[in-house]
Short mmCIF file of C-alpha atoms and ligand atoms in Angstrom, two decimals:
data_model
loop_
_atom_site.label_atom_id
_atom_site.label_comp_id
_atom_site.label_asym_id
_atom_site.label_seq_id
_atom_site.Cartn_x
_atom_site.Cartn_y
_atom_site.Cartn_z
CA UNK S 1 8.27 -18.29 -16.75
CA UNK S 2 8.95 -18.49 -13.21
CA UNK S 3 5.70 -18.26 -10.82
CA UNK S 4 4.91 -18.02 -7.21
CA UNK S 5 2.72 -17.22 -4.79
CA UNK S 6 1.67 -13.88 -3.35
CA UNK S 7 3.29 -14.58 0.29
CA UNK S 8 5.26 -17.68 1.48
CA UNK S 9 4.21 -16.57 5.53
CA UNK S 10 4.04 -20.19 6.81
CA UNK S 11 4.20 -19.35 10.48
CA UNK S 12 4.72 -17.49 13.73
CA UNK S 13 6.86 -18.66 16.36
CA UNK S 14 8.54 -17.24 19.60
CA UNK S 15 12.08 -15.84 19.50
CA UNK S 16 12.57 -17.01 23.15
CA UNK S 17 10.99 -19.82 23.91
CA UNK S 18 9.76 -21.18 20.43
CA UNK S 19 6.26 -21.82 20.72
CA UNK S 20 4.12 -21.42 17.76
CA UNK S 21 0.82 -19.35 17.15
CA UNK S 22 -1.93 -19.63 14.42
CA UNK S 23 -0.43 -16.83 11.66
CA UNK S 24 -3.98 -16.28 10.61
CA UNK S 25 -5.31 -14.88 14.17
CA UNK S 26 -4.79 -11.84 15.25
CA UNK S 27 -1.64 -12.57 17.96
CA UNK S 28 0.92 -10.06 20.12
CA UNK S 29 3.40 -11.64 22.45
CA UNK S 30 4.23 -15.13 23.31
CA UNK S 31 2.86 -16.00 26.83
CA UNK S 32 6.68 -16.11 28.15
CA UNK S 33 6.55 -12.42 27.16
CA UNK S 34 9.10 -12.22 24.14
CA UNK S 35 8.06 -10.98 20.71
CA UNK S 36 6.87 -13.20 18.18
CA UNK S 37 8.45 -13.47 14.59
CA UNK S 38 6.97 -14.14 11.07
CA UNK S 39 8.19 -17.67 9.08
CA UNK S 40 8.12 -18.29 6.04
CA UNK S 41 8.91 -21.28 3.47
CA UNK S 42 11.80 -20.79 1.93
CA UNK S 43 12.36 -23.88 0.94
CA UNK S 44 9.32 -23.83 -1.49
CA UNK S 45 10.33 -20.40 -2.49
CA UNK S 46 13.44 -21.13 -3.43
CA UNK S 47 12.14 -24.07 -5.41
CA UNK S 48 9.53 -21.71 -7.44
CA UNK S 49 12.30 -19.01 -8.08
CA UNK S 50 15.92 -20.17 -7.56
CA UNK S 51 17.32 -16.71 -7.69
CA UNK S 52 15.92 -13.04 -7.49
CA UNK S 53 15.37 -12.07 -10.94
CA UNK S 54 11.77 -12.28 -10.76
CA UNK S 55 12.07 -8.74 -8.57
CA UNK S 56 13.34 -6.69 -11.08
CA UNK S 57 10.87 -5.40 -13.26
CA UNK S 58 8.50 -4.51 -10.28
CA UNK S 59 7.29 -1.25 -9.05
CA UNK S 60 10.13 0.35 -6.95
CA UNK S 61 8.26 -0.31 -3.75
CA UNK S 62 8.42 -2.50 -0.73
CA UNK S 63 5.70 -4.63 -2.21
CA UNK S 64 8.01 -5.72 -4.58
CA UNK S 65 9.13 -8.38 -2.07
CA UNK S 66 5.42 -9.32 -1.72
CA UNK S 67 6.31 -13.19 -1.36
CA UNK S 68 8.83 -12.28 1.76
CA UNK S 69 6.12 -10.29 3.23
CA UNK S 70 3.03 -11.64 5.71
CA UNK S 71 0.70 -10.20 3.86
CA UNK S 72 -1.57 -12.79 2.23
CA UNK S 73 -3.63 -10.71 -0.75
CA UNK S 74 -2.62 -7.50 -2.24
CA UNK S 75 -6.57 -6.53 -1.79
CA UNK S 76 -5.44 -5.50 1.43
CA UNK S 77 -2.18 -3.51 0.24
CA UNK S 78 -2.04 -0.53 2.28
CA UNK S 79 -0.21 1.94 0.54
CA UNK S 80 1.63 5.19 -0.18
CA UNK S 81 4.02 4.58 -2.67
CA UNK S 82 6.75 3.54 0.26
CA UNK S 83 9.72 1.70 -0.72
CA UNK S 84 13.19 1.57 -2.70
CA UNK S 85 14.56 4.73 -0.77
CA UNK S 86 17.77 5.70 -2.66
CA UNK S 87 21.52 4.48 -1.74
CA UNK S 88 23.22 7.84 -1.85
CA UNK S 89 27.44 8.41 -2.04
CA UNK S 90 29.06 10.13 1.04
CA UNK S 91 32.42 10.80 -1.12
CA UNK S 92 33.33 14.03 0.98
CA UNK S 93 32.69 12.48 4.64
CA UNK S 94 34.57 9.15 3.00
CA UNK S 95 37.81 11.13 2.29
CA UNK S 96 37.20 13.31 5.43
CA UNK S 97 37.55 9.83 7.39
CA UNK S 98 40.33 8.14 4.50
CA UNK S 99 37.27 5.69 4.04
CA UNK S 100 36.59 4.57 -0.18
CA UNK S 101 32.82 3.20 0.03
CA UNK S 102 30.27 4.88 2.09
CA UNK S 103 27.00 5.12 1.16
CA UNK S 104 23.65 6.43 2.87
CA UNK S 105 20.53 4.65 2.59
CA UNK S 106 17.96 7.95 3.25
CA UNK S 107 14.94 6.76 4.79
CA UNK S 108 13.92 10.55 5.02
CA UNK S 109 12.75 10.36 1.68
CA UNK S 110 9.70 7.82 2.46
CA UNK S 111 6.07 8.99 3.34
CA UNK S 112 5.76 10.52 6.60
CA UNK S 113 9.48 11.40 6.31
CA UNK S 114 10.94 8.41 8.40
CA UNK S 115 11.40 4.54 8.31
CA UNK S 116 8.31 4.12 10.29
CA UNK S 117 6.50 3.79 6.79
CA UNK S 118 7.98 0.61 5.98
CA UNK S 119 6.87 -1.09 9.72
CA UNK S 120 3.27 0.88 9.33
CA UNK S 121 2.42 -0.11 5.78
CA UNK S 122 3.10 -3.89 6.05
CA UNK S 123 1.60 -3.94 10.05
CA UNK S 124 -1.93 -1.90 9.10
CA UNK S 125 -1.61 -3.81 5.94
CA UNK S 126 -1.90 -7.23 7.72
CA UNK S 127 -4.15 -5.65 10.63
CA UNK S 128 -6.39 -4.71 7.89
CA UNK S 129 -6.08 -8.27 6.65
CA UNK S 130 -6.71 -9.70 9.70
CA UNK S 131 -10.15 -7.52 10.71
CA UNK S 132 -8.59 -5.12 12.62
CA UNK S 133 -10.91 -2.49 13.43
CA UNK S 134 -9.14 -0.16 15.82
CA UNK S 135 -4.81 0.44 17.26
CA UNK S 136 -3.54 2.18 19.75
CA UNK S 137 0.28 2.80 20.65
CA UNK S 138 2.78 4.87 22.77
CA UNK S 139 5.38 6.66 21.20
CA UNK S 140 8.31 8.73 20.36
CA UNK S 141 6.81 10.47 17.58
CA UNK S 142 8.04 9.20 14.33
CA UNK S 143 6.03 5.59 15.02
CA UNK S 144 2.93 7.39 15.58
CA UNK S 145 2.83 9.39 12.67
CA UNK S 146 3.34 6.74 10.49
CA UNK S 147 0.85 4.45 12.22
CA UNK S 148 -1.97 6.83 12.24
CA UNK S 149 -1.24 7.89 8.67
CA UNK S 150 -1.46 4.16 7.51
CA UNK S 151 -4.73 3.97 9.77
CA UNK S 152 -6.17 6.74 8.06
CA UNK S 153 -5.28 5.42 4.68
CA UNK S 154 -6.66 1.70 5.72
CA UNK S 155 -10.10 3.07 7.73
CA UNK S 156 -8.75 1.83 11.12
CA UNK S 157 -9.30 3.96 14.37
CA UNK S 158 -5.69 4.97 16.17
CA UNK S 159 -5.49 5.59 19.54
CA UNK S 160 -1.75 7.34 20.16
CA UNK S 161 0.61 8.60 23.38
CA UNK S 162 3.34 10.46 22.98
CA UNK S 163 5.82 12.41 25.13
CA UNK S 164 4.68 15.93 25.50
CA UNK S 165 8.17 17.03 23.88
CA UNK S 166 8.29 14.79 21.14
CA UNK S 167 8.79 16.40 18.05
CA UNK S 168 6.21 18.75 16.89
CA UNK S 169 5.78 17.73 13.03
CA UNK S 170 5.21 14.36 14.81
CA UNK S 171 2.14 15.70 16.93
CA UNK S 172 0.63 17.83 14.11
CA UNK S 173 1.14 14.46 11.73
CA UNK S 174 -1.05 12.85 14.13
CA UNK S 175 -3.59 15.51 14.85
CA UNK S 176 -4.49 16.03 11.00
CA UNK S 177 -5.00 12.26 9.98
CA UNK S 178 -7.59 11.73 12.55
CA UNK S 179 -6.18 10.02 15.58
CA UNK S 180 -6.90 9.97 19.08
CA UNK S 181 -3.53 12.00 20.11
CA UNK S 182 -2.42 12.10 23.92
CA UNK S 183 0.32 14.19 24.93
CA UNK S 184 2.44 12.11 28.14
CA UNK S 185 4.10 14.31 30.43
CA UNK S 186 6.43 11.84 31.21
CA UNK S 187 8.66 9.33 28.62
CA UNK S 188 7.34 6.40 26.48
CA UNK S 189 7.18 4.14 29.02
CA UNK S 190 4.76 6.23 31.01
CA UNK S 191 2.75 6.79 27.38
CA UNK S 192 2.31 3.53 27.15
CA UNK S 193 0.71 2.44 30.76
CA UNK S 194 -1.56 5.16 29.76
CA UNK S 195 -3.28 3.58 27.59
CA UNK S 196 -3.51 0.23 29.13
CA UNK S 197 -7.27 0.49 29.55
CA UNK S 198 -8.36 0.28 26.11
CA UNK S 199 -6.45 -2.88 25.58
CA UNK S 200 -9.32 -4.38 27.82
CA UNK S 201 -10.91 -6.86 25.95
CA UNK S 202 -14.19 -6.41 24.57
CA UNK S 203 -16.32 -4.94 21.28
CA UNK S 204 -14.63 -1.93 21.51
CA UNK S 205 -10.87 -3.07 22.34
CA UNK S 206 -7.98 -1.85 21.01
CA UNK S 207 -4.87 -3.71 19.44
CA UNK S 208 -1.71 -2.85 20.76
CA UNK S 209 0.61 -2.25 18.01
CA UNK S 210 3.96 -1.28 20.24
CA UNK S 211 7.33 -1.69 18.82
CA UNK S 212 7.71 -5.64 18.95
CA UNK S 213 4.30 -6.32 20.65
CA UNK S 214 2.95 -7.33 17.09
CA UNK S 215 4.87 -9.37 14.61
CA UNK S 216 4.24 -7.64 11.33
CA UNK S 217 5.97 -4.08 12.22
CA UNK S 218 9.42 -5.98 11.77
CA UNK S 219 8.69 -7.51 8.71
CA UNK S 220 7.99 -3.55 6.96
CA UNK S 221 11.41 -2.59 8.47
CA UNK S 222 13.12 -6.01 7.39
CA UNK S 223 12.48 -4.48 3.66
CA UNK S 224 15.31 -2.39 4.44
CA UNK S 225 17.96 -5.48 4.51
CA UNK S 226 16.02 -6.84 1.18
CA UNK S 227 16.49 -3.39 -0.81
CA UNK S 228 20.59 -2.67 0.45
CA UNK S 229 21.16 -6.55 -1.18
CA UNK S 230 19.29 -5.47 -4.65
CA UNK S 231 21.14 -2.23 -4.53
CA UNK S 232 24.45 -4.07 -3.89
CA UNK S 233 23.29 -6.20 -6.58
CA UNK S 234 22.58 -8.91 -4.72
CA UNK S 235 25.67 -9.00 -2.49
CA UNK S 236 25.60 -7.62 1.21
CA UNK S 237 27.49 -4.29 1.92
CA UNK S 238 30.51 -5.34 4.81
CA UNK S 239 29.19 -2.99 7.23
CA UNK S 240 25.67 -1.37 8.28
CA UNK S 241 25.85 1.42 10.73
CA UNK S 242 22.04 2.12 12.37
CA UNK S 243 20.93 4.27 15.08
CA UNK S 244 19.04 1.76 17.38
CA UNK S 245 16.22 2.57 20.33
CA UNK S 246 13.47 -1.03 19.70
CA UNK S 247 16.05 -2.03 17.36
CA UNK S 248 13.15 -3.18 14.82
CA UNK S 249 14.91 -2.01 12.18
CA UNK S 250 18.24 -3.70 13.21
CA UNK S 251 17.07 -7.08 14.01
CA UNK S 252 14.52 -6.97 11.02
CA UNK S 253 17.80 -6.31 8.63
CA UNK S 254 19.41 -9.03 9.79
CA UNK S 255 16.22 -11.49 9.62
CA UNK S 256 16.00 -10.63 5.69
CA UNK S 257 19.97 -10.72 5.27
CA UNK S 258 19.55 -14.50 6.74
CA UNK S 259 16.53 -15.46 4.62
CA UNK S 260 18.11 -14.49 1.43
CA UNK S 261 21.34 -16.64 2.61
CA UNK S 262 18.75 -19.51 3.42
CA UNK S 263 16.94 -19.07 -0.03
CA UNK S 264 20.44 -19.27 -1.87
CA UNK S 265 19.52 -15.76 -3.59
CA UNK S 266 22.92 -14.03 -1.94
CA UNK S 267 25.57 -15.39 -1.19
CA UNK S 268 28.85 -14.21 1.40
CA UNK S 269 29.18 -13.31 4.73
CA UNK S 270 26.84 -11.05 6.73
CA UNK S 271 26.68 -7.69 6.92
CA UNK S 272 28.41 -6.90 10.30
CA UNK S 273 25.91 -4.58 12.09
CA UNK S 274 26.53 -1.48 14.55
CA UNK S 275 23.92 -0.33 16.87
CA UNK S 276 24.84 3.30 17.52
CA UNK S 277 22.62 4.88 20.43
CA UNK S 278 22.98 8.36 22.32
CA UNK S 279 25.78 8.27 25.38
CA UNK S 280 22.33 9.65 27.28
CA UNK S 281 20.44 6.38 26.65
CA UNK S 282 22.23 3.30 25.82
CA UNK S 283 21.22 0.44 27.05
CA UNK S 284 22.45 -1.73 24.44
CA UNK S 285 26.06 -0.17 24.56
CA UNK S 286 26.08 -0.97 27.82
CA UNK S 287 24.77 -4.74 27.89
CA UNK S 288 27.28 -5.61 24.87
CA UNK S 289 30.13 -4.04 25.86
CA UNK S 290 29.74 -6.09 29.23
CA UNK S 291 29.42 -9.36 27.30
CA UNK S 292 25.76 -9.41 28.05
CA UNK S 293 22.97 -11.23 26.34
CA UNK S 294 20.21 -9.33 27.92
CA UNK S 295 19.80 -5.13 28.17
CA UNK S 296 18.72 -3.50 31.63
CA UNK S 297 16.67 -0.30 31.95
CA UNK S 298 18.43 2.96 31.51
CA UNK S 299 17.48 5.32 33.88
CA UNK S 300 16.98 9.52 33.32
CA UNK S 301 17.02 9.08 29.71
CA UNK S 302 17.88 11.79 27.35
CA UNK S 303 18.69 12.86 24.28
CA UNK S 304 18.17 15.25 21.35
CA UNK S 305 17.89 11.68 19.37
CA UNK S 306 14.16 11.40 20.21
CA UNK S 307 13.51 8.11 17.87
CA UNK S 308 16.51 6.65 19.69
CA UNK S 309 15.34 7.19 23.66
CA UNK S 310 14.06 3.38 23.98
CA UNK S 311 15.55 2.97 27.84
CA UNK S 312 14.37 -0.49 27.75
CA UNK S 313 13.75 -2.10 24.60
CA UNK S 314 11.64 -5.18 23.98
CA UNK S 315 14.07 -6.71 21.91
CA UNK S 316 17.08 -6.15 23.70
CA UNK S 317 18.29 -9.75 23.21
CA UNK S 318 17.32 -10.09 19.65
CA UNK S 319 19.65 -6.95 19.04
CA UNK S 320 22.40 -8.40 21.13
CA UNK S 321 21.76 -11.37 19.23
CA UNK S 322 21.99 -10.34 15.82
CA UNK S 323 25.33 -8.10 17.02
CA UNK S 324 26.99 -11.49 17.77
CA UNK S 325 25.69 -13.33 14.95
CA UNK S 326 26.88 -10.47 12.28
CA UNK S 327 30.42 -9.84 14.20
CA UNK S 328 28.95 -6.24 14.88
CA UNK S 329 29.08 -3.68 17.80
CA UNK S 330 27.91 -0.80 19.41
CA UNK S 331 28.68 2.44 20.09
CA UNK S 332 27.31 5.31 21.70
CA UNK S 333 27.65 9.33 20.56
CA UNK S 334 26.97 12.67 23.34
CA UNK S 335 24.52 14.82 21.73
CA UNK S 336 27.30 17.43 21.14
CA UNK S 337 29.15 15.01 18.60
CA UNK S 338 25.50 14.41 16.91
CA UNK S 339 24.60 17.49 16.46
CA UNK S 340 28.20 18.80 14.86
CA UNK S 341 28.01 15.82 12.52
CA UNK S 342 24.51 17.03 11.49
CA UNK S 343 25.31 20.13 10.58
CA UNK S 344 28.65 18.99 8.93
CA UNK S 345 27.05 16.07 6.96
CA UNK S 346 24.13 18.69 5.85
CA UNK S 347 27.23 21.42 4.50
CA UNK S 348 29.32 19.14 2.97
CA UNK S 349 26.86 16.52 0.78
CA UNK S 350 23.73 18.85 0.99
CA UNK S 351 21.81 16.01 3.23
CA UNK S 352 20.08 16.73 6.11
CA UNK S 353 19.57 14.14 8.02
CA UNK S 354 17.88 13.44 11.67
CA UNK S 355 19.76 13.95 14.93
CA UNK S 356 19.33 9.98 15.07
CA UNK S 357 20.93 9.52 11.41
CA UNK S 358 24.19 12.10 12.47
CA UNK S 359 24.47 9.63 15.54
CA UNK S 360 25.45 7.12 12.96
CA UNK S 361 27.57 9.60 11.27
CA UNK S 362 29.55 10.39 14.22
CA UNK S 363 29.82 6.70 14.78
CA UNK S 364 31.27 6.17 11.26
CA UNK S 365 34.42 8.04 12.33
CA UNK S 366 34.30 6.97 15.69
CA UNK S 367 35.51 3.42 13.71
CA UNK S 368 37.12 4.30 11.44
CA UNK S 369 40.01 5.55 13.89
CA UNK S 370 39.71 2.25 16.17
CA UNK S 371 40.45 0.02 12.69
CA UNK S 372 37.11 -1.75 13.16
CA UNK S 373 36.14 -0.25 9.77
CA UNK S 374 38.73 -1.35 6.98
CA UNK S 375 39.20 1.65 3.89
CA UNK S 376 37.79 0.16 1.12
CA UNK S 377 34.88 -1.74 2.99
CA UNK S 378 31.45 -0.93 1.74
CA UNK S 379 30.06 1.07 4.51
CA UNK S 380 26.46 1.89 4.86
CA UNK S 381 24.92 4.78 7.00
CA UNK S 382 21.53 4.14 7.31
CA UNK S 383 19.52 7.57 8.20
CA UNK S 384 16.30 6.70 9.73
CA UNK S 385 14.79 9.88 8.94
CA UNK S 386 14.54 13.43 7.50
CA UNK S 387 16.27 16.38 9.79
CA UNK S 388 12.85 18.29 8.07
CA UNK S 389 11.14 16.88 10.81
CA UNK S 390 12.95 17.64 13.74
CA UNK S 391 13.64 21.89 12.30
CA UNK S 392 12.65 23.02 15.50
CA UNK S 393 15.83 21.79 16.91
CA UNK S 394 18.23 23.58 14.88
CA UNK S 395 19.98 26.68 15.82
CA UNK S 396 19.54 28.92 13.21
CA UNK S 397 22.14 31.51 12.21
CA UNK S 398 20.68 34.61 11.32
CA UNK S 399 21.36 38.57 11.57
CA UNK S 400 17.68 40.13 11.14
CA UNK S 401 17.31 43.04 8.65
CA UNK S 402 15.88 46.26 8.87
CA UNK S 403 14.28 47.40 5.24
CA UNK S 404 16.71 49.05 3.81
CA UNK S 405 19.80 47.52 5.71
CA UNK S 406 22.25 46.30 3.23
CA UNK S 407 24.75 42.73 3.40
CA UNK S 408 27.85 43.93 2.75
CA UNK S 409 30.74 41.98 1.66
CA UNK S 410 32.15 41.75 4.86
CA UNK S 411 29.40 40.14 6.68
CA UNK S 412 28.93 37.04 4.74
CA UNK S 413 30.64 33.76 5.24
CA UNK S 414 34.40 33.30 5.01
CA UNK S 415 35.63 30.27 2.95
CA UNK S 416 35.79 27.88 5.75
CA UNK S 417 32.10 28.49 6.80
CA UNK S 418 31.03 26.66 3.06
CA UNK S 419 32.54 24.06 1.18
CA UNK S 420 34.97 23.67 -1.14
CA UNK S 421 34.09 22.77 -4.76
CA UNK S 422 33.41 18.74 -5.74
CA UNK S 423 36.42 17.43 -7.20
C1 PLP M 618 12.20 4.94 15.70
C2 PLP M 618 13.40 5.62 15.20
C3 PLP M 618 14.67 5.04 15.34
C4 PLP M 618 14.90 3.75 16.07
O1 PLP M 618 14.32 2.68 15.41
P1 PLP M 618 14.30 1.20 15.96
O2 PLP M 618 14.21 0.34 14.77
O3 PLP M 618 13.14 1.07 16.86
O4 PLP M 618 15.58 1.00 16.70
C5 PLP M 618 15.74 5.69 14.76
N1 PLP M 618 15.58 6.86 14.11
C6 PLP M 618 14.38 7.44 13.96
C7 PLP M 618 14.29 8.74 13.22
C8 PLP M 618 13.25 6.85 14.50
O5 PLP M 618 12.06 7.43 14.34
ZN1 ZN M 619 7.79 -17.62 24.20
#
């Protein structure tokens, strides 16, 4: 009978400069400035379970990989069922592209409709853990839905900025769970120096929980690399295609891909990684296609990709790291080619994903006709979240009726406008 501990979080230590911090205080960035990432002891882990068995049987949610989480006790499990999102076969847009093995891993599906869940539950978890009384954060929209749902669910005041065009599911999300909602006219960057003065310190302060500025919002979004390995069977797909603005999601894959490697429970070479942005705002395009190790500000940015308008992410040289390390790349999509492969993906394999999600889509082909993707590679799309959210975007096609007006056979669809029957 194989036993271990709740959590094997050993640690904190800087991914620039490598200084270390208490784990059990309440810590944001290192004092060079660079974000601040969770340990663990993997040798003793590996020790107490030398393979991954001990997973299966447990509830099909993140906190199945409680011991690879920071969390200390499940008392302070904050949770709404998020976890084990399903690994779903693109077999049209394969043979559209002449590619054998892609697969989309729909974050849509999780609570709060985005991949945010997985960064909120295990960061309000360990805030929770750690005393946290009250959180505030700036915003796309997707982050600070999730984070004030969590902080509803936990009892923890949120304090949240957002663009004043950011999505409006996003804004109601935040309205109805109780949090302190701003609306920015101006981007995320402005958001954010907004609420500077209630990170003052004192009774009444607030914790910063920006992408990156505490440690614990990767380790949710790392879950993502430990679930594609189970679902692979505890092998690593060849190929991971994610639409990146922070990147938390990107480095946080490739942190879990190279504990498992360290703890000996998969073995083979790393899942090469592609950070797809929006030709509008891509910093990180830009930086690695220049051989760069840093990102630089992008300035004006837009896109229709809200989640993905990051101009200058935190963790620009932990994504450009984990590129290099994984033999990835980057790519970048106009908002015309996103928004044809949304609709497209939607009509031919009935998913609908986010603009950010089609980005990756449109990247897949993008690829495929360069020879960096190989036919029978196992390819992974990973959509970030549910097109639901972002409705108000679409154009819709509709002729409005009259009662009594009748469709007649002539104006409905042609055969190209559907698809053709699954083989
Ligand atoms: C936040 C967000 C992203 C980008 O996530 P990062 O991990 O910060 O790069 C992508 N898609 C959606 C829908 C998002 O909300
Ligand atoms: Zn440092």
């Amino acid at each position: 009978m194989i036993q271990t501990r709740f959590s094997y979080f050993n640690g904190l230590r800087c991914s620039a400069c490598d200084e270390t911090y208490d784990p059990d205080a309440v810590q944001g960035l290192c004092r060079c400035g660079a974000p601040l990432l969770a340990g663990y002891d993997l040798a003793a882990l590996a020790a107490d379970a030398p393979g991954p068995d001990l997973i299966a049987g447990r509830s099909p949610d993140l906190w199945r990989y409680h011991e690879l989480l920071p969390v200390r006790s499940p008392d302070h499990v904050v949770s709404l069922g998020e976890g084990m999102t399903p690994l779903i076969p693109l077999d049209r847009l394969g043979s559209e592209f002449g590619l054998n093995r892609v697969t989309m891993k729909d974050e849509g599906l999780l609570p709060t409709a985005s991949f945010k869940a997985r960064g909120a539950a295990v960061g309000i978890s360990r805030a929770k853990e750690l005393g946290v009384r009250r959180i505030c954060m700036p915003t796309n929209g997707n982050a600070g839905a999730a984070w004030a749902t969590y902080a509803a669910r936990a009892g923890i005041r949120a304090a949240v900025s957002m663009p004043i065009d950011a999505p409006l599911v996003t804004r109601a999300e935040c309205d109805i769970t109780g949090a302190e909602l701003f609306l920015m006219d101006g981007l995320i960057g402005d958001a954010g120096a907004a609420l500077r003065p209630l990170l003052a310190p004192g009774e009444d302060s607030y914790f910063d929980v920006s992408t990156l500025k505490e440690p614990y919002r990767l380790e949710g979004k790392k879950t993502m690399g430990l679930e594609l390995a189970e679902q692979f069977g505890w092998r690593f797909p060849d190929v991971i295609l994610y639409p990146t603005g922070g990147g938390v999601g990107l480095i946080g894959m490739h942190k879990a891909f190279s504990e498992l490697v360290e703890l000996g429970w998969v073995k083979g070479r790393l899942p090469r990684l592609v950070a797809v942005q929006a030709e509008g705002c891509a910093p990180i395009v830009k930086a690695f296609e220049a051989g760069l190790d840093r990102a630089e500000p992008w300035p004006d940015a837009h896109t229709v990709a809200f989640g993905i308008t990051v101009p200058n992410p935190l963790g620009g040289a932990l994504i450009l790291q984990a590129l290099a390390e994984s033999d990835g790349t980057a790519v970048a999509v106009s908002d015309d080619d996103l928004v044809v492969a949304q609709r497209r993906l939607s009509q031919i394999e009935g998913c609908f994903v986010c603009p950010e999600g089609a980005a990756a889509v449109h990247a897949l082909g993008v690829l495929q006709k360069s020879g960096w993707i190989g036919e029978d590679e196992n390819v992974v799309i990973l959509n970030t979240g549910s097109g639901i959210k972002y409705s108000d975007q679409v154009k819709v096609h509709a002729p409005v009726l009259s009662i009594g007006d009748v469709v007649t056979p002539a104006m409905v669809a042609g055969p190209e406008a559907g698809g053709s029957p699954r083989a």
